[in-house]
PDB file of C-alpha atoms in Angstrom:
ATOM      1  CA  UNK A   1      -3.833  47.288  -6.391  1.00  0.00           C
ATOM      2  CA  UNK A   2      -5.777  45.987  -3.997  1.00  0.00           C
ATOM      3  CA  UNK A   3      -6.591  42.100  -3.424  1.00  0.00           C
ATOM      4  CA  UNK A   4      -6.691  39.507  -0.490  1.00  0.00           C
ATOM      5  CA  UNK A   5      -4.988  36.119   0.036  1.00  0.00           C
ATOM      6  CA  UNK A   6      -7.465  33.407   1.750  1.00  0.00           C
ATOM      7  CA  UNK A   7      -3.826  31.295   1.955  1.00  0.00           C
ATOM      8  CA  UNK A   8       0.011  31.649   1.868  1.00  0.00           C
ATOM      9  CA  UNK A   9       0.925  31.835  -1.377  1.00  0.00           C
ATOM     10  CA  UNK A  10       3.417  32.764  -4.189  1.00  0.00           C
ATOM     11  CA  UNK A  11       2.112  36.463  -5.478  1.00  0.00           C
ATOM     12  CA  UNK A  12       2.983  37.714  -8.776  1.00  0.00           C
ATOM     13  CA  UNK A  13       1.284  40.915 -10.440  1.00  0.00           C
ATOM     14  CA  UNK A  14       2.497  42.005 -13.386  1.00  0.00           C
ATOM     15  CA  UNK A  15       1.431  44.655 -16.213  1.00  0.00           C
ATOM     16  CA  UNK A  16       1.525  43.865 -19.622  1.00  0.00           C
ATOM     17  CA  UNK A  17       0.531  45.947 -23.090  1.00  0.00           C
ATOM     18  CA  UNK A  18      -2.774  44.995 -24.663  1.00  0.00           C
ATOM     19  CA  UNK A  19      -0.415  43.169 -27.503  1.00  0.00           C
ATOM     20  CA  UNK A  20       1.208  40.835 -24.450  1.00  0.00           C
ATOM     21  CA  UNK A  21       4.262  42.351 -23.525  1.00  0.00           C
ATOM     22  CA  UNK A  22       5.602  42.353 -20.455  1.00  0.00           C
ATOM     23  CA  UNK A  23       5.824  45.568 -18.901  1.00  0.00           C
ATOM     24  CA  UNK A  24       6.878  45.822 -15.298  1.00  0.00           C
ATOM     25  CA  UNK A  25       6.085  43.664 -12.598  1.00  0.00           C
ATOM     26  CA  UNK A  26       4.680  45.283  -9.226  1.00  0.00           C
ATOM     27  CA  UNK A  27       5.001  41.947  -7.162  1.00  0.00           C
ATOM     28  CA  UNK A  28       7.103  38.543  -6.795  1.00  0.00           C
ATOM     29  CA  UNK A  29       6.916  37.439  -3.386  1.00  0.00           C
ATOM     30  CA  UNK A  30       5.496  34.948  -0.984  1.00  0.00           C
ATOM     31  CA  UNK A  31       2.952  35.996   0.797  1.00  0.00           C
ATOM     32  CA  UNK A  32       1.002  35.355   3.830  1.00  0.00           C
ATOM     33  CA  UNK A  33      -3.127  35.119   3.945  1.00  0.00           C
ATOM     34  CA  UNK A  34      -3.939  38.520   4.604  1.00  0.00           C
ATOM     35  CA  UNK A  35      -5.686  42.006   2.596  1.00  0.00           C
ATOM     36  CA  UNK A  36      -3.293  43.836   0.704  1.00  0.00           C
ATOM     37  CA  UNK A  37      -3.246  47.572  -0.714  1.00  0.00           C
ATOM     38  CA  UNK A  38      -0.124  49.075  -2.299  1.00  0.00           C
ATOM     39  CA  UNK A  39       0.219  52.050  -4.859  1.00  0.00           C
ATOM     40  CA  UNK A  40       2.414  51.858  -7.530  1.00  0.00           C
ATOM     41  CA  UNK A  41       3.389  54.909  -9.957  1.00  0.00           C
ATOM     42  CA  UNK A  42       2.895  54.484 -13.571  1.00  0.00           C
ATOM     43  CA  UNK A  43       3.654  57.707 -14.864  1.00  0.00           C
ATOM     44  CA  UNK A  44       6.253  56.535 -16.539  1.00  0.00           C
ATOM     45  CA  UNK A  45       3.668  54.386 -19.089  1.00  0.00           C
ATOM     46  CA  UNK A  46       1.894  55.658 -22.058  1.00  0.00           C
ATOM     47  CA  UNK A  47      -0.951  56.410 -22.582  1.00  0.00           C
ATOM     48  CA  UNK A  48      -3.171  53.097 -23.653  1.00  0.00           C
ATOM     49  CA  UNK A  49      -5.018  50.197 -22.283  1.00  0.00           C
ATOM     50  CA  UNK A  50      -3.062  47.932 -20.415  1.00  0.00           C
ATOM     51  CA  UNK A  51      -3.151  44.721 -18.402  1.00  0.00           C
ATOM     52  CA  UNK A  52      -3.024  44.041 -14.755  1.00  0.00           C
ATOM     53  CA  UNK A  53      -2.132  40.109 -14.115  1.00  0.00           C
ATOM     54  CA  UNK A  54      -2.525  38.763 -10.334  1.00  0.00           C
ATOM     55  CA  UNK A  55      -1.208  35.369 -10.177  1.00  0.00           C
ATOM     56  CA  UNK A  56      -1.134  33.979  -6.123  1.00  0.00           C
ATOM     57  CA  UNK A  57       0.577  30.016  -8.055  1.00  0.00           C
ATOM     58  CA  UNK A  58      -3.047  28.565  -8.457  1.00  0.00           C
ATOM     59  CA  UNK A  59      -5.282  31.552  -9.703  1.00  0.00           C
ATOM     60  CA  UNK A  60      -4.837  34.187 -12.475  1.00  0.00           C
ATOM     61  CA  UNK A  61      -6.806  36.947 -12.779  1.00  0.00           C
ATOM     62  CA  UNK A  62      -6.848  40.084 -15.356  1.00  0.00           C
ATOM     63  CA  UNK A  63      -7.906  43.656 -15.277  1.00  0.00           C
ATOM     64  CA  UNK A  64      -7.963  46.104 -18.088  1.00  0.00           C
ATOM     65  CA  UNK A  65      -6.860  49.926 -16.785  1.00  0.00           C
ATOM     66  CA  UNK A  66      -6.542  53.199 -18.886  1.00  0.00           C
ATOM     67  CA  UNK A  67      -3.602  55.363 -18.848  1.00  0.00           C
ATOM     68  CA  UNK A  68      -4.677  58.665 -19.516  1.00  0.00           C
ATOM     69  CA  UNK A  69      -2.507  61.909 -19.025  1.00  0.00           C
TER      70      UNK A  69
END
């Protein structure tokens, strides 16, 4: 996951199913204005279409990825 702050800011990414469910979240913290890059493993998911939520308190955005194995 890769994304950049233009301000501090409360972060929270979470993945959810395609139905809504809450899945795991990646991130819940305050961050500073910067670029960010972290890995997370998802092995442990199934294989579908799921939902990647970035939230920084103002903004949401979502994108779809593809678990695959």
């Amino acid at each position: 996951v890769k994304y950049t702050l233009n301000n501090k800011s409360d972060v929270d990414i979470s993945v959810f199913s395609i139905n809504g469910q809450k899945i795991m979240t990646l991130v819940n913290q305050y961050s500073i204005a910067n670029s960010n890059n972290q890995s997370y493993d998802v092995s442990n998911l199934l294989n579908g279409v799921y939902l990647v939520r970035f939230s920084d308190g103002t903004n949401f955005y979502n994108r779809k990825f593809i678990v695959k194995k």
